[in-house]
Amino acid sequence: LQNSYLFQVEFENRAAALERSSNGNGTAEDGSSLDHDEQEERRQTAKRKMLGNIKFIGELGKLEILSESILHRCIRVSF
């Protein structure tokens, strides 16, 4: 149970960081505009991180480290 909680906290922290880094409005953290290439690069980075998180969660499920209910919750939060 303790491990499940720690993984949940880590997942939520990663999700929050992903949201901050890919704010989707075409601006950098300092408020300046991003060109098309920079926006595309950030989108690709966010996608790669999201897929990595999904694979990580899946592996935890296969190893039965995370319960099925937590796996479903992580999936709902991700999408």
Coordinates of C-alpha atoms in Angstrom, one line a residue:
L1 CA 0.0 0.0 0.0
Q2 CA 2.8 2.4 0.8
N3 CA 4.5 1.8 -2.6
S4 CA 1.1 2.4 -4.3
Y5 CA 0.9 5.8 -2.6
L6 CA 4.4 6.7 -3.5
F7 CA 3.9 5.8 -7.1
Q8 CA 0.6 7.8 -7.2
V9 CA 2.4 10.9 -5.8
E10 CA 5.2 10.5 -8.4
F11 CA 2.7 10.1 -11.2
E12 CA 0.7 13.2 -10.1
N13 CA 4.0 15.2 -9.8
R14 CA 5.0 14.2 -13.3
A15 CA 1.5 15.0 -14.7
A16 CA 1.7 18.5 -13.1
A17 CA 5.2 19.1 -14.5
L18 CA 4.0 18.0 -17.9
E19 CA 1.1 20.4 -17.8
R20 CA 3.4 23.3 -16.8
S21 CA 5.9 22.6 -19.5
S22 CA 3.3 22.2 -22.3
N23 CA 0.9 25.0 -21.6
G24 CA -0.4 24.8 -25.1
N25 CA -0.9 28.5 -25.7
G26 CA 2.3 29.1 -27.7
T27 CA 4.2 31.0 -25.0
A28 CA 7.3 30.2 -23.0
E29 CA 7.3 30.2 -19.2
D30 CA 8.5 33.8 -19.2
G31 CA 5.5 34.9 -21.4
S32 CA 7.5 35.3 -24.7
S33 CA 6.1 33.9 -27.9
L34 CA 7.4 30.6 -29.3
D35 CA 7.9 30.0 -33.0
H36 CA 6.3 27.1 -34.8
D37 CA 9.4 24.8 -34.5
E38 CA 9.7 25.4 -30.7
Q39 CA 6.0 24.7 -30.2
E40 CA 6.3 21.5 -32.2
E41 CA 9.3 20.5 -30.2
R42 CA 7.5 21.0 -26.9
R43 CA 4.5 19.1 -28.2
Q44 CA 6.7 16.1 -29.2
T45 CA 8.5 16.2 -25.9
A46 CA 5.2 16.3 -24.0
K47 CA 3.9 13.3 -26.1
R48 CA 7.1 11.3 -25.5
K49 CA 6.9 11.9 -21.7
M50 CA 3.2 11.0 -21.6
L51 CA 3.9 7.7 -23.5
G52 CA 6.8 7.0 -21.2
N53 CA 4.6 7.5 -18.2
I54 CA 2.0 5.1 -19.7
K55 CA 4.6 2.5 -20.3
F56 CA 5.9 2.9 -16.8
I57 CA 2.5 2.5 -15.3
G58 CA 1.8 -0.5 -17.5
E59 CA 5.0 -2.2 -16.3
L60 CA 4.1 -1.5 -12.6
G61 CA 0.7 -3.1 -13.3
K62 CA 2.3 -6.2 -14.9
L63 CA 4.6 -6.6 -11.9
E64 CA 1.5 -6.2 -9.7
I65 CA 3.0 -3.3 -7.9
L66 CA 0.0 -1.1 -8.6
S67 CA -3.5 -2.3 -8.0
E68 CA -6.0 -2.5 -10.9
S69 CA -8.0 0.4 -9.4
I70 CA -5.0 2.7 -9.3
L71 CA -4.1 1.7 -12.9
H72 CA -7.5 2.7 -14.0
R73 CA -7.3 6.0 -12.1
C74 CA -3.9 6.8 -13.7
I75 CA -5.3 6.1 -17.1
R76 CA -8.3 8.3 -16.5
V77 CA -6.1 11.2 -15.3
S78 CA -3.8 10.8 -18.3
F79 CA -6.5 11.3 -20.8

